[in-house]
Every structure is written in structure tokens, then in C-alpha cells.
Coordinates of C-alpha atoms in Angstrom, one line a residue:
M1 CA -25.3 50.3 -4.5
N2 CA -23.6 52.4 -1.9
Y3 CA -19.8 52.7 -1.4
E4 CA -19.6 50.0 1.3
V5 CA -21.1 47.4 -1.1
L6 CA -18.7 48.5 -3.8
I7 CA -15.7 48.1 -1.5
V8 CA -16.8 44.6 -0.5
F9 CA -17.2 43.6 -4.2
V10 CA -13.7 45.0 -4.9
V11 CA -12.3 43.1 -1.9
L12 CA -13.9 39.8 -3.1
A13 CA -12.5 40.4 -6.6
F14 CA -9.1 41.0 -5.1
I15 CA -9.2 37.8 -3.1
L16 CA -10.2 35.7 -6.1
I17 CA -7.6 37.2 -8.4
S18 CA -4.8 37.0 -5.8
L19 CA -5.4 33.4 -4.8
Y20 CA -6.0 32.2 -8.4
F21 CA -2.9 33.8 -9.9
E22 CA -0.9 33.2 -6.6
I23 CA 0.0 36.9 -6.5
L24 CA 0.2 36.8 -2.7
G25 CA 0.0 34.0 -0.1
P26 CA -3.5 33.1 1.3
S27 CA -2.8 34.6 4.7
F28 CA -1.4 37.9 3.4
T29 CA -4.2 38.1 0.8
F30 CA -6.8 37.9 3.6
V31 CA -4.8 40.3 5.9
I32 CA -4.9 43.0 3.1
A33 CA -8.6 42.3 2.3
I34 CA -9.7 42.6 5.9
S35 CA -7.5 45.6 6.6
V36 CA -9.3 47.4 3.7
L37 CA -12.6 46.6 5.3
G38 CA -11.4 47.8 8.6
V39 CA -9.9 51.1 7.3
S40 CA -13.2 51.8 5.5
R41 CA -15.1 51.2 8.7
I42 CA -17.1 48.4 7.3
L43 CA -15.7 46.1 10.1
T44 CA -14.9 47.2 13.6
P45 CA -11.7 46.0 15.3
A46 CA -13.8 43.7 17.5
E47 CA -15.5 42.1 14.4
I48 CA -12.1 41.6 12.8
L49 CA -10.6 39.9 15.8
S50 CA -13.7 37.9 16.8
G51 CA -12.8 35.0 14.5
F52 CA -9.7 34.3 16.6
A53 CA -12.0 33.4 19.5
N54 CA -14.0 30.9 17.5
V55 CA -14.1 27.5 19.2
Q56 CA -13.9 25.6 15.9
L57 CA -10.7 27.3 15.0
V58 CA -9.1 26.1 18.2
V59 CA -10.5 22.6 17.6
I60 CA -8.9 22.5 14.2
L61 CA -5.5 23.5 15.6
L62 CA -5.9 20.9 18.4
L63 CA -6.7 18.1 15.9
L64 CA -3.8 19.1 13.7
L65 CA -1.5 19.0 16.8
L66 CA -2.9 15.6 17.7
G67 CA -2.4 14.3 14.2
D68 CA 1.2 15.4 14.3
I69 CA 1.8 13.7 17.6
I70 CA 0.3 10.4 16.2
R71 CA 2.4 10.8 13.0
Q72 CA 5.6 10.9 15.0
T73 CA 4.9 7.5 16.6
P74 CA 5.6 4.2 14.8
I75 CA 2.1 2.8 15.4
M76 CA 0.7 3.9 12.0
E77 CA 3.6 2.5 10.1
M78 CA 3.3 -0.8 12.0
I79 CA -0.4 -1.0 10.9
F80 CA 0.5 -0.2 7.3
D81 CA 3.3 -2.8 7.4
K82 CA 0.8 -5.5 8.4
V83 CA -1.9 -4.4 6.0
F84 CA 0.3 -4.1 2.9
K85 CA 2.5 -7.1 3.5
G86 CA 0.5 -9.4 1.2
A87 CA -0.2 -6.9 -1.5
K88 CA 1.4 -8.3 -4.7
S89 CA -0.8 -6.8 -7.5
Y90 CA -2.0 -3.3 -8.4
K91 CA -5.6 -4.1 -7.5
G92 CA -4.5 -5.9 -4.3
F93 CA -2.6 -2.8 -3.1
M94 CA -5.5 -0.4 -4.1
I95 CA -8.2 -2.4 -2.4
R96 CA -6.1 -2.3 0.8
M97 CA -4.9 1.2 0.6
M98 CA -8.1 3.2 -0.2
P99 CA -10.5 1.8 2.5
L100 CA -7.7 2.0 5.1
V101 CA -6.8 5.6 4.3
A102 CA -10.5 6.7 4.0
G103 CA -11.3 5.0 7.3
F104 CA -8.4 6.7 9.2
S105 CA -9.1 10.0 7.4
A106 CA -12.6 10.2 8.8
F107 CA -11.1 10.7 12.3
L108 CA -7.5 11.9 11.7
N109 CA -6.3 14.9 9.8
N110 CA -5.7 13.7 6.2
T111 CA -2.6 15.8 5.5
P112 CA -0.2 14.0 8.0
L113 CA -1.9 10.7 7.0
V114 CA -1.0 11.2 3.3
A115 CA 2.5 12.2 4.4
I116 CA 2.9 8.9 6.3
M117 CA 1.5 6.9 3.4
M118 CA 3.5 8.4 0.5
P119 CA 6.7 6.5 1.3
Y120 CA 4.8 3.2 1.4
V121 CA 3.2 3.9 -2.0
H122 CA 6.5 4.9 -3.5
H123 CA 8.4 1.9 -2.1
W124 CA 5.6 -0.6 -3.2
S125 CA 5.8 1.0 -6.7
K126 CA 9.5 0.4 -6.9
R127 CA 9.2 -3.2 -5.7
N128 CA 6.4 -4.0 -8.1
N129 CA 7.5 -2.1 -11.2
T130 CA 4.5 0.2 -11.1
S131 CA 4.5 3.9 -11.7
P132 CA 3.7 6.0 -8.6
S133 CA 1.4 8.1 -10.9
K134 CA -1.0 5.1 -10.9
L135 CA -1.3 5.3 -7.1
L136 CA -0.7 8.7 -5.7
I137 CA -3.8 10.4 -6.9
P138 CA -6.0 7.5 -5.5
L139 CA -4.1 8.0 -2.2
S140 CA -5.1 11.7 -2.1
Y141 CA -8.6 11.1 -3.2
A142 CA -9.2 8.3 -0.6
A143 CA -8.1 10.7 2.1
I144 CA -10.5 13.4 0.8
L145 CA -13.4 10.9 0.5
G146 CA -12.9 9.6 4.0
G147 CA -12.4 13.1 5.5
C148 CA -15.8 14.3 4.2
A149 CA -17.6 11.6 6.2
T150 CA -17.4 13.2 9.7
L151 CA -17.3 16.6 11.3
I152 CA -13.6 16.3 12.3
G153 CA -12.4 14.4 9.1
T154 CA -11.4 17.6 7.4
S155 CA -10.8 21.2 8.6
T156 CA -13.3 22.4 6.0
N157 CA -16.2 20.8 7.9
L158 CA -15.0 22.4 11.1
I159 CA -14.7 25.8 9.4
V160 CA -18.3 25.5 8.2
N161 CA -19.4 24.5 11.7
G162 CA -17.6 27.5 13.1
M163 CA -19.5 29.8 10.7
V164 CA -22.7 28.1 11.8
L165 CA -22.0 29.1 15.4
D166 CA -20.9 32.6 14.5
Q167 CA -23.7 33.5 12.0
E168 CA -26.7 35.7 12.8
I169 CA -28.7 35.1 9.7
I170 CA -30.8 32.4 11.5
P171 CA -30.6 33.0 15.3
G172 CA -30.2 30.0 17.5
L173 CA -29.0 27.6 14.8
P174 CA -27.4 24.6 16.5
S175 CA -23.9 23.3 15.7
L176 CA -23.5 20.4 13.4
D177 CA -23.2 16.9 14.8
M178 CA -20.3 14.6 14.4
F179 CA -22.1 12.3 11.9
D180 CA -24.4 14.8 10.1
F181 CA -21.9 14.3 7.2
F182 CA -22.0 10.5 7.3
P183 CA -24.9 9.6 4.9
V184 CA -23.4 11.5 2.0
G185 CA -19.7 11.0 3.1
A186 CA -20.0 7.2 3.6
A187 CA -22.0 6.7 0.4
M188 CA -19.4 8.7 -1.6
A189 CA -16.5 6.9 0.0
I190 CA -17.9 3.6 -1.3
I191 CA -18.8 5.0 -4.7
G192 CA -15.5 6.9 -5.0
I193 CA -13.4 3.9 -4.2
A194 CA -15.4 1.7 -6.6
Y195 CA -14.9 4.4 -9.3
L196 CA -11.1 4.5 -8.8
M197 CA -10.9 0.7 -8.7
L198 CA -12.8 0.4 -12.0
F199 CA -11.4 3.3 -13.9
G200 CA -8.3 4.5 -12.1
K201 CA -5.8 2.4 -13.9
K202 CA -7.2 3.4 -17.3
L203 CA -7.6 7.2 -16.6
L204 CA -4.4 7.7 -14.6
P205 CA -1.1 8.4 -16.5
D206 CA 1.5 5.6 -16.6
R207 CA 4.7 7.7 -16.4
K208 CA 7.5 5.1 -15.9
D209 CA 10.0 7.9 -15.8
A210 CA 8.3 9.4 -12.7
M211 CA 9.9 6.7 -10.6
S212 CA 13.4 7.5 -11.8
Q213 CA 12.8 11.2 -11.4
F214 CA 11.6 10.6 -7.9
R215 CA 14.7 8.6 -7.1
T216 CA 17.1 11.1 -8.5
R217 CA 15.9 13.7 -6.0
N218 CA 17.4 11.5 -3.2
R219 CA 21.1 11.0 -2.6
E220 CA 22.3 7.4 -2.7
Y221 CA 23.8 6.3 0.6
I222 CA 25.9 3.3 1.7
L223 CA 24.3 1.6 4.7
Q224 CA 25.9 -1.1 6.9
T225 CA 23.7 -3.7 8.7
Q226 CA 24.3 -6.9 10.6
I227 CA 22.6 -10.2 11.2
N228 CA 22.3 -10.9 14.9
E229 CA 21.4 -14.0 17.0
G230 CA 17.8 -14.9 16.5
S231 CA 17.4 -13.1 13.2
P232 CA 15.0 -14.8 10.8
L233 CA 17.6 -14.2 8.1
A234 CA 20.2 -16.5 9.6
G235 CA 20.5 -19.8 7.8
K236 CA 18.6 -18.6 4.7
D237 CA 19.9 -17.5 1.3
I238 CA 19.8 -14.1 -0.3
R239 CA 16.5 -14.8 -2.1
N240 CA 14.3 -15.2 1.0
E241 CA 11.2 -13.0 1.4
N242 CA 12.6 -10.8 4.3
L243 CA 15.2 -9.4 1.9
D244 CA 12.7 -9.1 -0.9
R245 CA 10.9 -6.6 1.3
L246 CA 14.0 -4.4 1.2
K247 CA 14.0 -3.9 -2.6
G248 CA 14.3 -0.2 -2.1
L249 CA 17.9 -1.1 -1.1
Y250 CA 20.5 -2.6 -3.3
L251 CA 22.8 -5.2 -1.8
V252 CA 26.4 -4.1 -2.5
E253 CA 28.5 -6.6 -0.7
L254 CA 28.7 -9.0 2.2
I255 CA 31.3 -8.8 4.9
R256 CA 32.1 -12.1 6.7
D257 CA 34.9 -12.5 9.2
N258 CA 36.4 -9.2 8.0
E259 CA 36.4 -10.5 4.4
R260 CA 34.6 -8.6 1.7
I261 CA 32.5 -10.6 -0.7
P262 CA 31.4 -8.1 -3.4
A263 CA 30.0 -10.7 -5.9
I264 CA 27.2 -12.4 -3.9
S265 CA 25.5 -15.5 -5.3
L266 CA 21.7 -15.7 -4.9
N267 CA 22.3 -19.0 -3.2
T268 CA 24.7 -17.6 -0.6
Q269 CA 23.5 -18.7 2.8
L270 CA 23.5 -15.9 5.4
R271 CA 25.1 -16.5 8.8
V272 CA 24.9 -14.8 12.2
H273 CA 27.3 -11.8 12.4
D274 CA 27.3 -11.4 8.6
Q275 CA 27.4 -7.7 7.7
L276 CA 25.4 -6.6 4.7
V277 CA 26.2 -3.4 2.9
F278 CA 23.3 -1.8 1.1
A279 CA 23.0 1.2 -1.2
G280 CA 19.7 3.2 -1.0
D281 CA 18.1 6.7 -0.8
T282 CA 17.4 8.7 2.3
E283 CA 13.7 7.7 2.7
T284 CA 14.3 4.0 2.2
I285 CA 17.1 3.9 4.8
A286 CA 15.1 6.0 7.3
D287 CA 12.2 3.5 6.9
I288 CA 14.3 0.4 7.2
I289 CA 15.7 1.6 10.5
T290 CA 12.2 1.7 12.0
Q291 CA 11.3 -1.8 10.8
T292 CA 11.3 -4.1 13.8
D293 CA 10.9 -7.3 11.9
S294 CA 13.5 -6.8 9.2
G295 CA 16.0 -9.2 10.9
L296 CA 18.8 -6.6 10.6
S297 CA 20.5 -4.5 13.2
F298 CA 22.7 -1.4 12.8
P299 CA 26.1 -1.7 14.5
T300 CA 26.8 2.0 14.4
L301 CA 23.7 2.9 16.4
G302 CA 24.6 1.4 19.8
S303 CA 22.5 2.6 22.7
L304 CA 21.0 5.4 20.5
Q305 CA 18.5 2.9 19.0
Y306 CA 16.8 2.8 22.4
S307 CA 16.2 6.5 22.5
K308 CA 12.5 7.4 23.1
K309 CA 12.9 10.5 20.8
S310 CA 15.2 10.6 17.8
E311 CA 15.5 11.8 14.3
V312 CA 17.3 11.0 11.0
V313 CA 19.0 14.1 9.6
E314 CA 21.4 14.9 6.8
V315 CA 24.6 16.9 7.3
V316 CA 27.6 17.7 5.0
I317 CA 31.2 17.7 6.2
S318 CA 32.6 21.3 5.8
H319 CA 35.9 22.0 4.0
N320 CA 37.7 23.1 7.2
S321 CA 36.3 20.4 9.4
S322 CA 38.4 18.8 12.1
L323 CA 36.8 15.5 11.1
I324 CA 38.5 15.2 7.7
G325 CA 40.8 12.3 7.6
K326 CA 39.3 10.6 10.7
T327 CA 37.5 7.3 10.5
V328 CA 33.8 7.2 11.5
M329 CA 34.9 5.4 14.7
E330 CA 37.5 8.1 15.5
A331 CA 35.0 10.9 14.8
N332 CA 33.1 9.7 17.9
F333 CA 29.8 11.3 16.8
R334 CA 28.0 9.5 19.6
G335 CA 30.0 11.0 22.4
R336 CA 30.4 14.5 20.8
Y337 CA 27.1 15.1 19.2
D338 CA 24.6 12.5 20.6
S339 CA 24.3 10.9 17.2
A340 CA 25.5 8.0 15.0
I341 CA 26.5 7.9 11.4
I342 CA 24.3 5.3 9.7
A343 CA 25.1 6.0 6.1
I344 CA 27.5 7.9 3.9
H345 CA 27.1 9.5 0.4
R346 CA 30.2 10.6 -1.4
N347 CA 29.3 12.3 -4.7
G348 CA 28.5 9.2 -6.6
E349 CA 31.6 7.3 -5.5
R350 CA 30.9 3.7 -4.4
I351 CA 32.2 3.1 -0.9
S352 CA 33.2 -0.4 0.1
G353 CA 34.0 -2.0 3.4
K354 CA 32.8 -1.3 6.9
I355 CA 31.4 2.2 7.5
T356 CA 33.2 2.4 10.9
F357 CA 36.6 2.3 9.1
Q358 CA 35.7 4.8 6.4
K359 CA 37.8 8.0 6.5
L360 CA 35.7 11.1 6.2
K361 CA 36.3 13.6 3.4
A362 CA 35.2 17.2 2.8
G363 CA 31.8 17.2 1.1
D364 CA 30.7 13.8 2.4
V365 CA 27.0 13.8 3.1
L366 CA 26.2 11.9 6.3
L367 CA 22.9 10.4 7.3
L368 CA 22.8 10.7 11.1
F369 CA 20.6 9.0 13.7
V370 CA 20.4 11.7 16.4
G371 CA 19.2 11.8 20.0
K372 CA 17.6 14.6 21.9
N373 CA 20.9 16.4 22.7
F374 CA 22.1 16.6 19.1
E375 CA 20.8 20.1 18.5
S376 CA 22.4 21.6 21.6
R377 CA 25.7 19.8 21.2
S378 CA 26.1 20.6 17.5
S379 CA 25.0 24.2 17.8
G380 CA 27.8 26.5 16.5
T381 CA 30.0 23.6 15.2
L382 CA 32.1 24.2 12.0
D383 CA 32.7 20.5 11.4
F384 CA 29.5 20.0 9.4
Y385 CA 26.5 21.9 8.1
Y386 CA 22.9 20.8 8.7
I387 CA 21.0 20.0 5.5
S388 CA 17.6 18.6 6.4
K389 CA 15.5 16.4 8.7
V390 CA 14.6 13.2 7.0
K391 CA 12.3 11.6 9.6
A392 CA 11.5 11.8 13.3
F393 CA 10.8 8.9 15.6
R394 CA 9.1 8.8 19.0
K395 CA 9.0 5.5 20.9
L396 CA 6.2 5.1 23.4
E397 CA 5.4 2.6 26.2
K398 CA 2.3 0.5 25.7
W399 CA 0.4 2.5 28.3
Q400 CA 1.3 5.7 26.5
Y401 CA -0.2 4.3 23.2
F402 CA -3.3 3.4 25.2
V403 CA -3.6 7.0 26.5
L404 CA -3.0 8.5 23.1
F405 CA -5.3 6.4 21.0
G406 CA -7.8 5.5 23.7
G407 CA -8.0 9.2 24.6
T408 CA -8.5 10.2 21.0
G409 CA -11.3 7.6 20.6
L410 CA -12.9 8.7 23.8
A411 CA -12.8 12.4 22.9
I412 CA -14.5 11.6 19.6
L413 CA -17.1 9.4 21.2
L414 CA -18.0 11.9 23.9
A415 CA -18.3 14.6 21.3
A416 CA -20.5 12.4 19.1
L417 CA -22.8 11.7 22.0
R418 CA -22.9 15.4 22.9
L419 CA -21.7 14.6 26.5
V420 CA -18.6 16.7 26.4
P421 CA -17.7 19.4 23.8
L422 CA -15.0 18.3 21.4
F423 CA -13.0 21.4 22.3
T424 CA -13.0 20.4 26.0
S425 CA -12.2 16.8 25.5
L426 CA -9.3 17.5 23.1
L427 CA -7.9 20.2 25.3
V428 CA -7.9 17.8 28.3
L429 CA -6.3 15.1 26.1
I430 CA -3.5 17.4 24.9
I431 CA -2.8 18.5 28.5
L432 CA -2.7 14.9 29.7
I433 CA -0.4 13.9 26.8
N434 CA 2.0 16.7 27.9
I435 CA 1.8 15.8 31.6
L436 CA 2.6 12.2 30.9
K437 CA 5.5 13.2 28.7
I438 CA 4.1 11.6 25.6
Y439 CA 4.8 14.9 23.9
S440 CA 7.0 17.8 24.8
P441 CA 5.3 21.2 25.4
K442 CA 8.4 22.8 23.6
D443 CA 7.3 21.0 20.4
I444 CA 3.8 22.4 20.4
P445 CA 4.6 25.7 18.7
K446 CA 6.3 23.8 15.8
S447 CA 3.1 21.8 15.1
I448 CA 0.7 24.7 14.9
D449 CA -0.3 25.9 11.5
Y450 CA -0.4 29.6 12.1
E451 CA -1.2 30.5 8.5
L452 CA -4.3 28.3 8.5
A453 CA -5.4 29.9 11.7
M454 CA -5.0 33.3 10.2
V455 CA -7.0 32.4 7.0
I456 CA -9.9 30.8 9.0
A457 CA -10.2 33.7 11.5
L458 CA -10.2 36.4 8.8
S459 CA -12.6 34.3 6.6
L460 CA -15.1 34.6 9.4
A461 CA -14.6 38.4 9.4
L462 CA -15.2 38.5 5.6
G463 CA -18.5 36.7 6.1
T464 CA -19.5 39.3 8.7
A465 CA -18.7 42.1 6.2
M466 CA -20.8 40.5 3.4
L467 CA -23.8 40.2 5.8
K468 CA -23.5 43.8 7.2
T469 CA -23.4 45.4 3.8
G470 CA -26.1 43.2 2.2
V471 CA -23.7 41.7 -0.4
A472 CA -24.6 38.2 0.8
E473 CA -28.3 38.9 0.3
M474 CA -27.8 40.5 -3.1
L475 CA -25.8 37.5 -4.3
A476 CA -28.3 35.0 -2.7
N477 CA -31.3 36.7 -4.4
S478 CA -29.4 36.6 -7.8
L479 CA -28.8 32.9 -7.4
I480 CA -32.4 32.3 -6.4
S481 CA -33.7 34.0 -9.5
I482 CA -31.4 31.9 -11.7
F483 CA -31.9 28.4 -10.1
L484 CA -35.3 28.4 -8.3
P485 CA -37.4 28.2 -11.5
F486 CA -35.8 24.7 -11.9
G487 CA -36.8 23.6 -8.4
K488 CA -35.4 23.6 -4.9
V489 CA -32.9 20.8 -5.6
A490 CA -31.6 22.9 -8.5
L491 CA -30.7 25.6 -5.9
L492 CA -28.4 23.1 -4.1
A493 CA -26.9 22.1 -7.4
G494 CA -26.1 25.7 -8.2
I495 CA -24.5 26.3 -4.8
Y496 CA -22.5 23.1 -5.3
L497 CA -21.2 24.0 -8.7
I498 CA -20.2 27.5 -7.7
T499 CA -18.5 26.4 -4.4
S500 CA -16.7 23.5 -6.1
L501 CA -15.4 25.8 -8.9
L502 CA -14.1 28.3 -6.4
A503 CA -12.6 25.7 -4.2
N504 CA -10.7 24.1 -7.1
L505 CA -9.5 27.4 -8.4
I506 CA -8.6 29.2 -5.2
T507 CA -8.8 27.4 -1.8
N508 CA -11.6 25.6 0.0
K509 CA -11.3 27.9 3.0
A510 CA -11.8 31.0 0.7
A511 CA -14.7 29.3 -1.1
V512 CA -16.4 28.6 2.2
A513 CA -15.9 32.2 3.3
L514 CA -17.5 33.5 0.1
I515 CA -20.4 31.1 -0.4
F516 CA -21.5 30.1 3.2
P517 CA -23.3 33.4 4.0
I518 CA -24.9 33.5 0.5
S519 CA -26.1 29.9 0.9
L520 CA -27.6 30.4 4.3
T521 CA -29.2 33.6 3.3
M522 CA -30.9 31.7 0.4
A523 CA -32.3 29.2 2.9
S524 CA -33.6 32.0 5.2
N525 CA -35.2 34.0 2.4
L526 CA -37.0 31.0 1.1
S527 CA -37.9 29.6 4.5
L528 CA -36.2 26.3 3.7
P529 CA -34.4 24.0 6.2
P530 CA -30.9 25.4 6.6
Q531 CA -29.1 22.0 7.0
P532 CA -28.8 21.1 3.3
F533 CA -27.7 24.6 2.4
I534 CA -24.9 24.3 5.1
L535 CA -23.9 20.8 4.2
V536 CA -23.8 21.3 0.5
V537 CA -21.2 24.1 0.9
A538 CA -19.1 21.8 3.2
F539 CA -19.1 18.9 0.7
A540 CA -18.5 21.0 -2.4
A541 CA -15.6 22.8 -0.7
A542 CA -14.0 19.7 0.7
A543 CA -14.4 17.3 -2.2
N544 CA -11.7 18.8 -4.4
F545 CA -10.6 16.4 -7.2
M546 CA -10.2 18.5 -10.4
T547 CA -7.0 20.5 -9.7
P548 CA -3.9 20.0 -7.6
I549 CA -4.2 23.4 -6.0
G550 CA -7.8 22.7 -4.7
Y551 CA -6.7 20.6 -1.7
Q552 CA -3.5 20.2 0.3
T553 CA -3.2 16.4 -0.3
N554 CA -3.5 16.9 -4.1
L555 CA -0.7 19.3 -4.0
M556 CA 1.4 16.9 -1.9
V557 CA 1.2 14.1 -4.6
Y558 CA 1.4 16.5 -7.6
G559 CA 5.2 16.6 -7.9
P560 CA 6.1 13.1 -6.8
G561 CA 3.6 11.6 -9.2
G562 CA 4.8 13.7 -12.1
Y563 CA 1.2 14.9 -12.8
S564 CA -0.1 17.7 -14.9
F565 CA -3.3 19.8 -14.2
R566 CA -4.9 17.8 -17.0
D567 CA -4.3 14.5 -15.1
F568 CA -6.3 15.7 -12.1
F569 CA -9.1 17.0 -14.4
K570 CA -9.3 13.8 -16.4
I571 CA -10.0 11.6 -13.4
G572 CA -11.3 14.2 -11.0
F573 CA -14.1 15.7 -13.2
P574 CA -16.2 12.5 -13.4
L575 CA -15.7 11.9 -9.7
T576 CA -16.8 15.5 -9.0
L577 CA -20.0 15.0 -11.0
L578 CA -20.6 11.7 -9.1
Y579 CA -20.1 13.5 -5.8
M580 CA -22.4 16.3 -6.8
A581 CA -25.2 14.0 -7.9
T582 CA -24.9 11.9 -4.8
T583 CA -24.8 14.9 -2.5
I584 CA -27.8 16.7 -4.1
T585 CA -29.8 13.5 -4.2
I586 CA -29.3 12.5 -0.6
L587 CA -29.7 16.0 0.8
G588 CA -32.8 16.6 -1.4
I589 CA -34.5 13.4 -0.2
T590 CA -33.5 13.9 3.4
Y591 CA -34.4 17.6 3.8
L592 CA -36.4 19.0 0.9
R593 CA -39.1 16.5 0.2

């Protein structure tokens, strides 16, 4: 063992320890590790930087950008509204949610997909007296299961494909096809959904307090709405189903002909021009504004509701604000700041009457519906302080939806048929989207995950170092000596176990970087088909169910669901064993008979 091999082993140990104990962030960990390999002359500057020119890295960033563009349009929410409208029971909701999420996740990045779905899961939970902890892990798992079914369903598959194109272990190895993952991915999507339907409710925690904890993180606002001509609410009483869908909001009072009616009977018949005052949290209010079939309008919005690009943001009135003592109408937010006050929170105080006549006080938190000029007009103001962006909206014409979704489908189809490389078709689509003003070029830098790009590029450099120094071959031969006596399929099982363990303890990107060169070297040394040794790494790294830190979507639902590490292991460990058995069986039958 020469000094170069020793340095590589030290670097690998550093990466594992740093990521597991969260000593440094993933990107900085890899920067330090690769810098050490560069300073010790194991890697040349060209080898360190070569990963940034990897085509699959750019494809991942383009897909993430496309996913963010789609997320900002209301089309996904419209689809979810229709699908979940009739879900009245836990099983009814689950049987709709999981296949839908898995299907979309096969072709869209699963992180923004879960971000879109979480409010729906939370609101359905509140309306149907079900703990979010019964639904959020299945949401994350459904996204993971669907994402593993295609090349573009998860960034992990694309990273593995990038390594295939960059490797020199087996010269001339072709890239993976769009649906090379489909036999295992589709089978496990069906098995995984069935497993969650049968055992999910029993194995998942039922933390009723998780809902209340989730609610307390949001401020309660007062929202004013109005029933206009043609509204399906007109002529019906308070108990009708359209208002039942708004159970995330609490009806405070009804204003009719400037008269306040705080005690509303369930039999009260609603009339045109009635104004309904609700109390609700930030997310609930932001969602109701986008519902086109709620039957309610928002008097304070005016022409802003027709803006093609808008956001809901939170601001707080400063103590030296010139707005203090002025009514909402007198404050003239629309003229001064290209925004409208849609709801007010006043430190637990219940506000009554029309919002437009409320006098603003220092410390009032306002929910604003803002247009494209809000940022420039409010820059430098001392009247209020910006707190956070709650939600962004982007309205598109029908032909723009056709370009966005038709173009995405065409890009995937052309890549699947190997007529046009996915990189080329996605690049053309992104350029077209910007030319047609479906998306602004100024927003592109905000949607790029630079940390992910850094980790992927430097992971490729790490693989190069392991190959140059012979570390990959040493580790591969060690694994061969352990597992080969039990058969060729046992080799795949060993790779799966090690990759899965690393992916769940550190990150799937790091696990792929460590295990891919070892796995491919094993196939080369034994003169076995390389495909199963490539695919087993991809599946084991992407199918992370046992810990919240193993996959981004698990981490997203970890806090809102009130979960512990034990919860993920309890339901995720059996699913991991199922996934491993299915993967090894199908790959063994297909490639190693």
C-alpha cells in the first residue's frame, strides 16, 4: 500500500465521517476532500474540473429548472384538486395519492412534486381528522418509488449514467436508456404502493398533536372574501359542500349590507355581495386564492388578480412606519407598492369588520398579494419589513401550457427513442420557454441548485482518484472474495446492501461516488455483464426509506410529520428488504442466467 492509496482511504474516511456526523455540508466536504487529492497530485486540475463538463450534470440542472417552472404554474394544483375532490376516507386518499405521485415522479423531479403535494396532504388531514404522520411518509415514499422507474425520475439515476459515460474501466460502454430502470422500478412501484396500503396505517405513528404543532407554526390571519354574481354559493346555506372544502379556514363573521353578523346559523342562506370573513393560516389562505372554483372573490385584490406573475408574501409594519393609523384603503398598497393586503394578523387579537377599514398598527403582520413591481417599489422602504415568501403564482395562456407540457413530453419521447439527446432537447425547450416569455431569464439563477452541481462534479473526480490509485480494484476484489462463494447473485446483494447502508447514513450522491467504480470493477474482473452492476448501485442509492437523511423528500416530511428516526426505520426497513429482493431477482434473471 503506497502513500497515494493511503491518502485516498483517509479521504474516503473523512467523507463518511463528515457527512454522517454533519460536521461540514456536503459540498464543502467534497471540496476539502478533492482539494487534498489535488494537492497530493493524485488528481490533476483537469481531472478535478472534468466533472463540471459532464453532460448528465447539465441534464440534472435543466430538469430541476424545468420542474421549478412547472411548480410555479397552477396546472399541477388543478390536477390535484380534481383527483382528490372525492377522497373521503384514509384509504380513498392513499389510493389516489400514491399512484398519482409515483406516476408524475417518473418524469418530473420529485422534490418540487412533494413540495406541491404537502399542503394538500396537510389540508386533507385537517378536514378529515387524520394525523399528517399517517400520510407524509407515504407521500415521500411514493415519489421515491416512481422516480426509480426511469432515467430522469431521480437525479441519482442521472448521476450513475454520467459516471457510465465518464468511466474508463470498460471502454465504449453505452449510456443507459430511458427505460432500462423500468422493469425493476415499475414492479417495485406496484409492490411498494401495495405494501403501504396494507401496512402503512398500522406501522405509521398516529400523532394527533402533530397537526396542532404544524398549525402553530403558522400565524392566524383574518381574510375577507365576497360572493359575486354567478357564484355557486349564492342561494345556498353555510353547510353546502363548497364551503366544506374550505375547512382549513374558520368562518368568523358575515357582513351583509354593511351589517356585521358574528353569530352565523348553519341554515343562514348566502346572498350575492355577502362578505365572508375567515380566519386561517398562511398556507391555507395562499391556497384558497388560487382556487378558481371556490365561488369566492377577494375585494382587496382588484386588477392584481389578473397579473400573470405574482406572489403571496408576509411583511410586518415597522414601529416608525408612516402607515400606522391609516386604514388599509388609505395605505394605498396597490398604487405605492404594486400589492394588495389580503389578510391581517395582529398578535392573537381577533379583528372584526371589513379589512379595508382596519387601521394599521405597529407590529401588524400583513399577507400581501404582490405583482412584478413590488420588489423594486418596496426596496429601501421603512414602512414595513419583509418576512418571507409564502407562495408564487404564474398564470399562463393555453398555448403556453401546451408548449411547456407538450415540449416536456416531446423531449422525453425523443430521448427515449434515441432520436435526440435529452441534453439537446431540454436545452432547446428551456430556450423556447424563455423566448416565449413563459419564464424569465432573470429567474434562472434562482432555480439552479449550485450545491448539488458541486457535489456531483466532485463525486466524479473522486471516482477517478479511486481508479487511478487502484483503491476501487482493491475494494472490489475484497467484496468478490466475500460474496462470490455464495454465487453471482450474492455479489449484487452485497453491493445493494453496502450502497443502501451508505445512502441512508450519508447521501445517495456520496454513496454512488464511492460504490460505482467498485461495482463496475467487479463486473470487469469477473467478465460479467456490466448492466446489473450499474443498475443495482442506482436502485440501492435512490431507494432510501430507512432514514430521513437518506433522501431529500424524506427530510422534507420529517418535521411536519413529527417523525423520529425510528418511524422511518420501522416502516422503511421492510420496504428496503422488499426492494432489494425484487431488484436482485429481476436483475439476476435478466442479466446473470
